[in-house]
Amino acid sequence: MSLSVAIVPVTAFAQNCSILMCNATKAAAIVDPGGDIERILQQVNAMGARAEKILLTHAHIDHAGGTAELARRLSLPIEGPHEGDLFWIQGLPQQSAMFGFPPAEIFTPDRWLNDGDKVQVGEVELDVIHCPGHTPGHVVFYSAADQLAIVGDVIFQGSIGRTDFPKGNHAELVSSIRDKLFPLGDDITFIPGHGPESTFGHERRTNPFVSDHRG
């Protein structure tokens, strides 16, 4: 694999913050730093990695709550999510109060991401796939070389993302999964925002919300 990946569960919601390190250069991206920054940095150091950017799948508090502080502390650029999540970023202080999180700061990404964009982690190139439904600006990061996708809260082992939040859309979410993610291939491993890893093939066969047998 061209990437080494570590998962650091953060916040009371046990959100999977992923650290993606290019093995050739030790450059790393921190994906979805929702909180518990010291724990994230300990893992970066344990890997011998050099953090060079923050990537965001979407802007819910458990995924984005620590972004502004981490970016400031390490002088890191923020890439993602899609601009459809701007209202969630602007609402981070309210989200943190609502869910009992430490105060979260509003930030402006250095780069909004769109479907078909590419992001670099050292020598590794990740494809950006816009997958709305859980939030309107949700994106997925995909490494074809590593057969790996970081899917945020689009799909989980045996489940899919909630769509009862503002601007959620169940039909859009199902379409994102079936029309954009499943065609990547059955053998693709994905890291969800919560819970264990799975593969698109396993979910296509067994997931009660989006499996083939649902028609």
CSV table of N, CA, C and O in Angstrom, one decimal, residues 117-204:
chain,number,residue,atom,x,y,z
A,117,ASP,N,-12.6,16.3,-8.1
A,117,ASP,CA,-11.4,17.0,-7.7
A,117,ASP,C,-10.4,15.9,-7.2
A,117,ASP,O,-10.7,14.8,-7.0
A,118,LYS,N,-9.1,16.3,-7.1
A,118,LYS,CA,-8.1,15.5,-6.6
A,118,LYS,C,-7.4,16.2,-5.4
A,118,LYS,O,-7.3,17.4,-5.4
A,119,VAL,N,-7.0,15.4,-4.4
A,119,VAL,CA,-6.3,16.0,-3.3
A,119,VAL,C,-5.0,15.1,-3.1
A,119,VAL,O,-5.0,13.9,-3.4
A,120,GLN,N,-3.9,15.8,-2.7
A,120,GLN,CA,-2.6,15.1,-2.6
A,120,GLN,C,-2.3,14.9,-1.1
A,120,GLN,O,-2.5,15.8,-0.3
A,121,VAL,N,-1.8,13.7,-0.9
A,121,VAL,CA,-1.2,13.4,0.4
A,121,VAL,C,0.2,12.9,0.1
A,121,VAL,O,0.4,11.7,-0.2
A,122,GLY,N,1.2,13.7,0.2
A,122,GLY,CA,2.5,13.4,-0.3
A,122,GLY,C,2.5,13.0,-1.7
A,122,GLY,O,2.0,13.8,-2.6
A,123,GLU,N,2.9,11.8,-2.1
A,123,GLU,CA,2.9,11.3,-3.5
A,123,GLU,C,1.6,10.6,-3.8
A,123,GLU,O,1.4,10.1,-4.9
A,124,VAL,N,0.6,10.5,-2.9
A,124,VAL,CA,-0.6,9.8,-3.1
A,124,VAL,C,-1.7,10.7,-3.5
A,124,VAL,O,-1.9,11.8,-2.9
A,125,GLU,N,-2.4,10.3,-4.6
A,125,GLU,CA,-3.5,11.2,-5.0
A,125,GLU,C,-4.9,10.5,-4.7
A,125,GLU,O,-5.1,9.3,-4.9
A,126,LEU,N,-5.7,11.3,-4.1
A,126,LEU,CA,-7.1,10.8,-3.7
A,126,LEU,C,-8.1,11.5,-4.6
A,126,LEU,O,-8.0,12.7,-4.8
A,127,ASP,N,-9.0,10.7,-5.0
A,127,ASP,CA,-10.2,11.2,-5.8
A,127,ASP,C,-11.2,11.7,-4.8
A,127,ASP,O,-11.5,11.1,-3.7
A,128,VAL,N,-11.9,12.8,-5.2
A,128,VAL,CA,-13.0,13.4,-4.4
A,128,VAL,C,-14.3,13.0,-5.0
A,128,VAL,O,-14.5,13.3,-6.2
A,129,ILE,N,-15.2,12.4,-4.2
A,129,ILE,CA,-16.5,12.0,-4.8
A,129,ILE,C,-17.5,12.7,-3.9
A,129,ILE,O,-17.6,12.5,-2.7
A,130,HIS,N,-18.3,13.6,-4.5
A,130,HIS,CA,-19.4,14.3,-3.8
A,130,HIS,C,-20.5,13.4,-3.6
A,130,HIS,O,-21.1,12.8,-4.5
A,131,CYS,N,-20.9,13.1,-2.3
A,131,CYS,CA,-21.9,12.1,-2.0
A,131,CYS,C,-22.9,12.8,-1.0
A,131,CYS,O,-23.0,12.5,0.2
A,132,PRO,N,-23.8,13.6,-1.6
A,132,PRO,CA,-24.8,14.3,-0.7
A,132,PRO,C,-25.9,13.3,-0.2
A,132,PRO,O,-26.0,12.2,-0.7
A,133,GLY,N,-26.6,13.7,0.8
A,133,GLY,CA,-27.7,12.9,1.4
A,133,GLY,C,-27.7,13.0,2.9
A,133,GLY,O,-28.6,13.4,3.5
A,134,HIS,N,-26.5,12.7,3.5
A,134,HIS,CA,-26.4,12.9,5.0
A,134,HIS,C,-26.3,14.4,5.3
A,134,HIS,O,-26.9,14.9,6.1
A,135,THR,N,-25.4,15.0,4.5
A,135,THR,CA,-25.4,16.5,4.4
A,135,THR,C,-25.2,16.8,3.0
A,135,THR,O,-24.7,16.0,2.2
A,136,PRO,N,-25.6,18.1,2.6
A,136,PRO,CA,-25.5,18.4,1.1
A,136,PRO,C,-24.1,18.5,0.6
A,136,PRO,O,-23.9,18.4,-0.6
A,137,GLY,N,-23.1,18.8,1.5
A,137,GLY,CA,-21.8,19.0,1.0
A,137,GLY,C,-20.8,17.8,1.3
A,137,GLY,O,-19.6,18.0,1.3
A,138,HIS,N,-21.4,16.7,1.6
A,138,HIS,CA,-20.5,15.5,2.0
A,138,HIS,C,-19.7,15.1,0.9
A,138,HIS,O,-20.2,14.9,-0.2
A,139,VAL,N,-18.4,14.8,1.2
A,139,VAL,CA,-17.5,14.2,0.1
A,139,VAL,C,-16.9,12.9,0.7
A,139,VAL,O,-16.8,12.7,1.9
A,140,VAL,N,-16.4,12.1,-0.2
A,140,VAL,CA,-15.7,10.9,0.1
A,140,VAL,C,-14.3,11.0,-0.5
A,140,VAL,O,-14.2,11.5,-1.6
A,141,PHE,N,-13.3,10.4,0.2
A,141,PHE,CA,-11.9,10.4,-0.4
A,141,PHE,C,-11.6,9.0,-0.7
A,141,PHE,O,-11.7,8.1,0.1
A,142,TYR,N,-11.1,8.8,-2.0
A,142,TYR,CA,-10.9,7.5,-2.5
A,142,TYR,C,-9.5,7.3,-3.1
A,142,TYR,O,-9.1,8.1,-4.0
A,143,SER,N,-8.8,6.3,-2.7
A,143,SER,CA,-7.5,5.9,-3.3
A,143,SER,C,-7.6,4.7,-4.1
A,143,SER,O,-7.8,3.6,-3.5
A,144,ALA,N,-7.6,4.8,-5.4
A,144,ALA,CA,-7.7,3.6,-6.2
A,144,ALA,C,-6.5,2.7,-6.0
A,144,ALA,O,-6.7,1.4,-6.0
A,145,ALA,N,-5.4,3.2,-5.9
A,145,ALA,CA,-4.2,2.4,-5.7
A,145,ALA,C,-4.2,1.6,-4.4
A,145,ALA,O,-3.7,0.4,-4.4
A,146,ASP,N,-4.8,2.1,-3.4
A,146,ASP,CA,-4.9,1.4,-2.1
A,146,ASP,C,-6.2,0.6,-1.9
A,146,ASP,O,-6.5,0.0,-0.9
A,147,GLN,N,-7.2,0.8,-2.9
A,147,GLN,CA,-8.5,0.2,-2.8
A,147,GLN,C,-9.1,0.6,-1.5
A,147,GLN,O,-9.7,-0.3,-0.8
A,148,LEU,N,-9.1,1.9,-1.2
A,148,LEU,CA,-9.6,2.4,0.1
A,148,LEU,C,-10.4,3.6,-0.1
A,148,LEU,O,-10.0,4.5,-0.9
A,149,ALA,N,-11.5,3.7,0.6
A,149,ALA,CA,-12.3,4.9,0.6
A,149,ALA,C,-12.6,5.4,2.1
A,149,ALA,O,-12.8,4.6,3.0
A,150,ILE,N,-12.5,6.7,2.3
A,150,ILE,CA,-12.9,7.3,3.6
A,150,ILE,C,-14.2,7.9,3.4
A,150,ILE,O,-14.3,8.9,2.7
A,151,VAL,N,-15.3,7.3,3.9
A,151,VAL,CA,-16.6,7.7,3.5
A,151,VAL,C,-17.4,8.5,4.5
A,151,VAL,O,-18.6,8.8,4.3
A,152,GLY,N,-16.8,8.9,5.6
A,152,GLY,CA,-17.6,9.7,6.6
A,152,GLY,C,-18.8,9.0,7.0
A,152,GLY,O,-18.8,7.8,7.3
A,153,ASP,N,-19.9,9.7,7.0
A,153,ASP,CA,-21.2,9.2,7.5
A,153,ASP,C,-22.2,8.8,6.4
A,153,ASP,O,-23.4,8.8,6.5
A,154,VAL,N,-21.6,8.5,5.2
A,154,VAL,CA,-22.5,8.1,4.1
A,154,VAL,C,-23.0,6.7,4.3
A,154,VAL,O,-24.2,6.4,4.2
A,155,ILE,N,-22.1,5.8,4.6
A,155,ILE,CA,-22.4,4.4,4.8
A,155,ILE,C,-21.6,3.8,5.9
A,155,ILE,O,-20.5,4.2,6.1
A,156,PHE,N,-22.2,2.8,6.6
A,156,PHE,CA,-21.6,2.1,7.7
A,156,PHE,C,-21.7,0.6,7.5
A,156,PHE,O,-22.4,0.2,6.6
A,157,GLN,N,-21.0,-0.1,8.3
A,157,GLN,CA,-21.2,-1.6,8.2
A,157,GLN,C,-22.6,-1.9,8.7
A,157,GLN,O,-23.0,-1.6,9.8
A,158,GLY,N,-23.5,-2.3,7.8
A,158,GLY,CA,-24.9,-2.7,8.1
A,158,GLY,C,-25.8,-1.5,8.2
A,158,GLY,O,-27.0,-1.7,8.6
A,159,SER,N,-25.4,-0.3,7.9
A,159,SER,CA,-26.3,0.8,8.0
A,159,SER,C,-25.9,1.9,7.0
A,159,SER,O,-24.9,1.8,6.3
A,160,ILE,N,-26.7,3.0,7.0
A,160,ILE,CA,-26.3,4.2,6.2
A,160,ILE,C,-26.5,5.5,7.1
A,160,ILE,O,-27.0,5.4,8.2
A,161,GLY,N,-26.1,6.6,6.6
A,161,GLY,CA,-26.1,7.8,7.4
A,161,GLY,C,-27.5,8.3,7.6
A,161,GLY,O,-28.5,8.0,6.9
A,162,ARG,N,-27.7,9.1,8.7
A,162,ARG,CA,-29.0,9.7,9.0
A,162,ARG,C,-29.3,10.7,8.0
A,162,ARG,O,-28.4,11.4,7.5
A,163,THR,N,-30.6,10.9,7.8
A,163,THR,CA,-31.0,12.0,6.8
A,163,THR,C,-32.1,12.9,7.4
A,163,THR,O,-32.8,13.6,6.7
A,164,ASP,N,-32.2,12.8,8.8
A,164,ASP,CA,-33.2,13.6,9.4
A,164,ASP,C,-32.7,15.0,9.9
A,164,ASP,O,-33.4,15.7,10.6
A,165,PHE,N,-31.4,15.3,9.6
A,165,PHE,CA,-30.9,16.6,10.0
A,165,PHE,C,-31.3,17.6,8.9
A,165,PHE,O,-31.7,17.2,7.8
A,166,PRO,N,-31.1,18.9,9.1
A,166,PRO,CA,-31.4,19.9,8.1
A,166,PRO,C,-30.7,19.6,6.8
A,166,PRO,O,-29.5,19.3,6.8
A,167,LYS,N,-31.5,19.7,5.7
A,167,LYS,CA,-31.0,19.5,4.3
A,167,LYS,C,-30.5,18.0,4.1
A,167,LYS,O,-29.8,17.8,3.1
A,168,GLY,N,-30.9,17.1,5.0
A,168,GLY,CA,-30.6,15.7,4.7
A,168,GLY,C,-31.6,15.2,3.6
A,168,GLY,O,-32.7,15.8,3.5
A,169,ASN,N,-31.3,14.2,2.9
A,169,ASN,CA,-32.1,13.7,1.8
A,169,ASN,C,-31.9,12.2,1.6
A,169,ASN,O,-30.8,11.8,1.1
A,170,HIS,N,-32.9,11.4,2.0
A,170,HIS,CA,-32.7,9.9,1.9
A,170,HIS,C,-32.5,9.4,0.5
A,170,HIS,O,-31.6,8.6,0.3
A,171,ALA,N,-33.3,9.9,-0.4
A,171,ALA,CA,-33.1,9.4,-1.8
A,171,ALA,C,-31.7,9.8,-2.4
A,171,ALA,O,-31.1,9.0,-3.1
A,172,GLU,N,-31.3,11.0,-2.0
A,172,GLU,CA,-29.9,11.4,-2.5
A,172,GLU,C,-28.9,10.5,-1.9
A,172,GLU,O,-27.9,10.1,-2.6
A,173,LEU,N,-29.0,10.2,-0.6
A,173,LEU,CA,-28.0,9.3,0.1
A,173,LEU,C,-27.9,8.0,-0.6
A,173,LEU,O,-26.9,7.4,-0.9
A,174,VAL,N,-29.1,7.3,-0.8
A,174,VAL,CA,-29.1,6.0,-1.4
A,174,VAL,C,-28.5,6.1,-2.8
A,174,VAL,O,-27.7,5.2,-3.2
A,175,SER,N,-28.8,7.1,-3.6
A,175,SER,CA,-28.2,7.3,-4.9
A,175,SER,C,-26.7,7.5,-4.8
A,175,SER,O,-26.0,6.9,-5.7
A,176,SER,N,-26.2,8.2,-3.9
A,176,SER,CA,-24.8,8.4,-3.7
A,176,SER,C,-24.1,7.1,-3.5
A,176,SER,O,-23.0,6.8,-4.1
A,177,ILE,N,-24.7,6.2,-2.7
A,177,ILE,CA,-24.1,4.9,-2.3
A,177,ILE,C,-24.1,4.0,-3.6
A,177,ILE,O,-23.1,3.4,-4.0
A,178,ARG,N,-25.3,3.9,-4.1
A,178,ARG,CA,-25.5,2.9,-5.2
A,178,ARG,C,-24.8,3.3,-6.5
A,178,ARG,O,-24.3,2.5,-7.3
A,179,ASP,N,-24.9,4.6,-6.8
A,179,ASP,CA,-24.5,5.1,-8.1
A,179,ASP,C,-23.1,5.6,-8.2
A,179,ASP,O,-22.4,5.7,-9.2
A,180,LYS,N,-22.5,6.0,-7.0
A,180,LYS,CA,-21.2,6.5,-7.0
A,180,LYS,C,-20.1,5.6,-6.2
A,180,LYS,O,-19.0,5.6,-6.6
A,181,LEU,N,-20.6,5.0,-5.1
A,181,LEU,CA,-19.6,4.2,-4.3
A,181,LEU,C,-19.6,2.7,-4.7
A,181,LEU,O,-18.5,2.2,-5.0
A,182,PHE,N,-20.7,2.1,-4.8
A,182,PHE,CA,-20.7,0.7,-5.2
A,182,PHE,C,-20.0,0.4,-6.5
A,182,PHE,O,-19.3,-0.6,-6.6
A,183,PRO,N,-20.2,1.3,-7.5
A,183,PRO,CA,-19.5,1.0,-8.8
A,183,PRO,C,-17.9,1.0,-8.7
A,183,PRO,O,-17.3,0.5,-9.6
A,184,LEU,N,-17.4,1.5,-7.6
A,184,LEU,CA,-15.9,1.5,-7.4
A,184,LEU,C,-15.4,0.1,-7.3
A,184,LEU,O,-14.2,-0.2,-7.6
A,185,GLY,N,-16.2,-0.8,-6.9
A,185,GLY,CA,-15.8,-2.2,-6.8
A,185,GLY,C,-16.1,-2.9,-5.5
A,185,GLY,O,-16.0,-2.3,-4.5
A,186,ASP,N,-16.4,-4.2,-5.6
A,186,ASP,CA,-16.7,-4.9,-4.4
A,186,ASP,C,-15.6,-5.0,-3.4
A,186,ASP,O,-15.8,-5.2,-2.2
A,187,ASP,N,-14.3,-5.0,-3.9
A,187,ASP,CA,-13.2,-5.2,-3.1
A,187,ASP,C,-12.7,-4.0,-2.4
A,187,ASP,O,-11.7,-4.1,-1.6
A,188,ILE,N,-13.4,-2.9,-2.6
A,188,ILE,CA,-12.9,-1.6,-1.9
A,188,ILE,C,-13.3,-1.6,-0.5
A,188,ILE,O,-14.4,-1.8,-0.1
A,189,THR,N,-12.3,-1.5,0.4
A,189,THR,CA,-12.5,-1.3,1.8
A,189,THR,C,-12.8,0.1,2.1
A,189,THR,O,-12.3,1.0,1.5
A,190,PHE,N,-13.8,0.3,3.0
A,190,PHE,CA,-14.1,1.7,3.4
A,190,PHE,C,-14.0,1.9,4.9
A,190,PHE,O,-14.3,1.0,5.7
A,191,ILE,N,-13.5,3.0,5.3
A,191,ILE,CA,-13.5,3.5,6.7
A,191,ILE,C,-14.7,4.4,6.9
A,191,ILE,O,-14.7,5.5,6.3
A,192,PRO,N,-15.7,4.0,7.7
A,192,PRO,CA,-16.8,4.9,8.0
A,192,PRO,C,-16.5,5.9,9.1
A,192,PRO,O,-15.4,5.8,9.8
A,193,GLY,N,-17.4,6.8,9.3
A,193,GLY,CA,-17.2,7.8,10.4
A,193,GLY,C,-17.4,7.2,11.8
A,193,GLY,O,-17.0,7.9,12.8
A,194,HIS,N,-18.0,6.1,11.9
A,194,HIS,CA,-18.3,5.4,13.1
A,194,HIS,C,-18.3,3.9,12.9
A,194,HIS,O,-18.7,3.5,11.9
A,195,GLY,N,-17.7,3.2,13.8
A,195,GLY,CA,-17.8,1.7,13.8
A,195,GLY,C,-16.7,1.1,12.9
A,195,GLY,O,-15.8,1.8,12.5
A,196,PRO,N,-16.9,-0.2,12.6
A,196,PRO,CA,-15.8,-0.9,12.0
A,196,PRO,C,-15.8,-0.7,10.5
A,196,PRO,O,-16.8,-0.3,9.8
A,197,GLU,N,-14.6,-1.1,9.9
A,197,GLU,CA,-14.5,-1.1,8.4
A,197,GLU,C,-15.4,-2.1,7.8
A,197,GLU,O,-15.8,-3.1,8.4
A,198,SER,N,-15.6,-2.0,6.5
A,198,SER,CA,-16.3,-3.0,5.7
A,198,SER,C,-15.8,-2.8,4.3
A,198,SER,O,-14.9,-2.1,4.0
A,199,THR,N,-16.5,-3.6,3.4
A,199,THR,CA,-16.2,-3.4,1.9
A,199,THR,C,-17.5,-3.1,1.2
A,199,THR,O,-18.6,-3.4,1.7
A,200,PHE,N,-17.4,-2.5,0.1
A,200,PHE,CA,-18.6,-2.2,-0.7
A,200,PHE,C,-19.3,-3.4,-1.1
A,200,PHE,O,-20.6,-3.5,-1.2
A,201,GLY,N,-18.6,-4.5,-1.4
A,201,GLY,CA,-19.2,-5.7,-1.8
A,201,GLY,C,-20.0,-6.3,-0.7
A,201,GLY,O,-21.1,-6.8,-0.9
A,202,HIS,N,-19.5,-6.3,0.5
A,202,HIS,CA,-20.2,-6.9,1.6
A,202,HIS,C,-21.5,-6.1,1.9
A,202,HIS,O,-22.6,-6.7,2.1
A,203,GLU,N,-21.4,-4.8,1.8
A,203,GLU,CA,-22.7,-4.0,2.0
A,203,GLU,C,-23.6,-4.1,0.8
A,203,GLU,O,-24.9,-4.1,1.0
A,204,ARG,N,-23.1,-4.2,-0.4
A,204,ARG,CA,-24.0,-4.4,-1.5
A,204,ARG,C,-24.8,-5.7,-1.4
A,204,ARG,O,-25.9,-5.8,-1.8
